[in-house]
Amino acid sequence: MTSSTRRLGRCDLVRERSLLCTARDLHQHQSAVRPSSWVRSRFARAAELIARRLHAIQQDLDTTAARLARPRAAAPAAPRRPAHRSP
């Protein structure tokens, strides 16, 4: 087992509720219910792809929220035109 596989196989304690951890938990539950290795591997792959896509969407939403939360630079004031006075 490679180090990247080991990392995906465990959820770090800080991000215990991350999407990949949720997918892993679903996979473990599904493995207990359906012992067929083919079904397990197919479900695991689908769950991993879904979790990765959800993670990418969450990052996009976080980026957009951060961009919207930043204060905008004040727009320069429109130049004032002197009032037209009749002689």
Short mmCIF file of C-alpha atoms in Angstrom, two decimals:
data_model
loop_
_atom_site.label_atom_id
_atom_site.label_comp_id
_atom_site.label_asym_id
_atom_site.label_seq_id
_atom_site.Cartn_x
_atom_site.Cartn_y
_atom_site.Cartn_z
CA MET A 1 0.00 0.00 0.00
CA THR A 2 1.44 3.37 -1.00
CA SER A 3 1.55 6.36 1.29
CA SER A 4 -1.16 8.14 -0.72
CA THR A 5 -3.41 5.10 -0.38
CA ARG A 6 -2.76 5.04 3.34
CA ARG A 7 -3.61 8.74 3.57
CA LEU A 8 -6.90 8.21 1.74
CA GLY A 9 -7.62 5.20 3.94
CA ARG A 10 -7.54 7.31 7.11
CA CYS A 11 -9.31 10.50 7.95
CA ASP A 12 -7.22 13.09 9.70
CA LEU A 13 -8.55 14.12 13.07
CA VAL A 14 -8.78 17.81 12.23
CA ARG A 15 -11.00 17.30 9.18
CA GLU A 16 -12.87 14.29 10.47
CA ARG A 17 -16.07 15.31 8.70
CA SER A 18 -14.59 16.05 5.29
CA LEU A 19 -16.35 14.80 2.16
CA LEU A 20 -13.78 12.08 1.51
CA CYS A 21 -14.27 10.80 5.06
CA THR A 22 -18.01 10.72 4.51
CA ALA A 23 -17.50 8.78 1.29
CA ARG A 24 -15.18 6.40 3.10
CA ASP A 25 -17.75 5.85 5.84
CA LEU A 26 -20.42 5.14 3.21
CA HIS A 27 -18.09 2.68 1.53
CA GLN A 28 -17.42 0.86 4.79
CA HIS A 29 -21.13 0.65 5.51
CA GLN A 30 -21.83 -0.59 1.99
CA SER A 31 -19.04 -3.17 2.27
CA ALA A 32 -20.67 -4.62 5.35
CA VAL A 33 -24.05 -4.81 3.63
CA ARG A 34 -22.82 -6.06 0.22
CA PRO A 35 -19.78 -8.29 0.59
CA SER A 36 -19.15 -8.72 -3.17
CA SER A 37 -15.72 -7.29 -3.98
CA TRP A 38 -16.86 -6.12 -7.41
CA VAL A 39 -19.73 -4.14 -5.91
CA ARG A 40 -17.44 -2.76 -3.20
CA SER A 41 -14.83 -1.55 -5.67
CA ARG A 42 -17.42 -0.05 -8.00
CA PHE A 43 -19.20 1.73 -5.16
CA ALA A 44 -15.90 2.93 -3.71
CA ARG A 45 -14.85 4.46 -7.02
CA ALA A 46 -18.21 6.17 -7.53
CA ALA A 47 -18.28 7.48 -3.96
CA GLU A 48 -14.73 8.80 -4.28
CA LEU A 49 -15.53 10.61 -7.53
CA ILE A 50 -18.65 12.14 -5.98
CA ALA A 51 -16.74 13.23 -2.88
CA ARG A 52 -13.97 14.80 -4.95
CA ARG A 53 -16.48 16.70 -7.09
CA LEU A 54 -18.33 17.94 -4.00
CA HIS A 55 -15.01 19.05 -2.53
CA ALA A 56 -14.20 21.02 -5.70
CA ILE A 57 -17.65 22.65 -5.61
CA GLN A 58 -17.17 23.54 -1.94
CA GLN A 59 -13.81 25.16 -2.74
CA ASP A 60 -15.44 27.18 -5.55
CA LEU A 61 -18.18 28.32 -3.18
CA ASP A 62 -15.63 29.28 -0.51
CA THR A 63 -13.62 31.27 -3.06
CA THR A 64 -16.73 33.05 -4.32
CA ALA A 65 -17.90 33.84 -0.78
CA ALA A 66 -14.48 35.24 0.13
CA ARG A 67 -14.46 37.37 -3.01
CA LEU A 68 -17.95 38.72 -2.26
CA ALA A 69 -17.06 39.45 1.38
CA ARG A 70 -14.13 41.69 0.42
CA PRO A 71 -15.00 45.38 0.50
CA ARG A 72 -14.99 46.92 -2.92
CA ALA A 73 -12.76 49.87 -3.68
CA ALA A 74 -14.79 53.05 -3.62
CA ALA A 75 -15.69 54.19 -7.09
CA PRO A 76 -14.26 57.59 -7.94
CA ALA A 77 -16.80 60.35 -7.56
CA ALA A 78 -18.25 61.66 -10.78
CA PRO A 79 -16.79 65.05 -11.67
CA ARG A 80 -19.14 67.85 -10.76
CA ARG A 81 -20.14 70.10 -13.55
CA PRO A 82 -20.57 73.71 -12.63
CA ALA A 83 -24.15 74.88 -12.74
CA HIS A 84 -24.98 76.79 -15.87
CA ARG A 85 -25.78 80.37 -15.00
CA SER A 86 -27.49 82.73 -17.32
CA PRO A 87 -26.12 86.29 -17.53
#
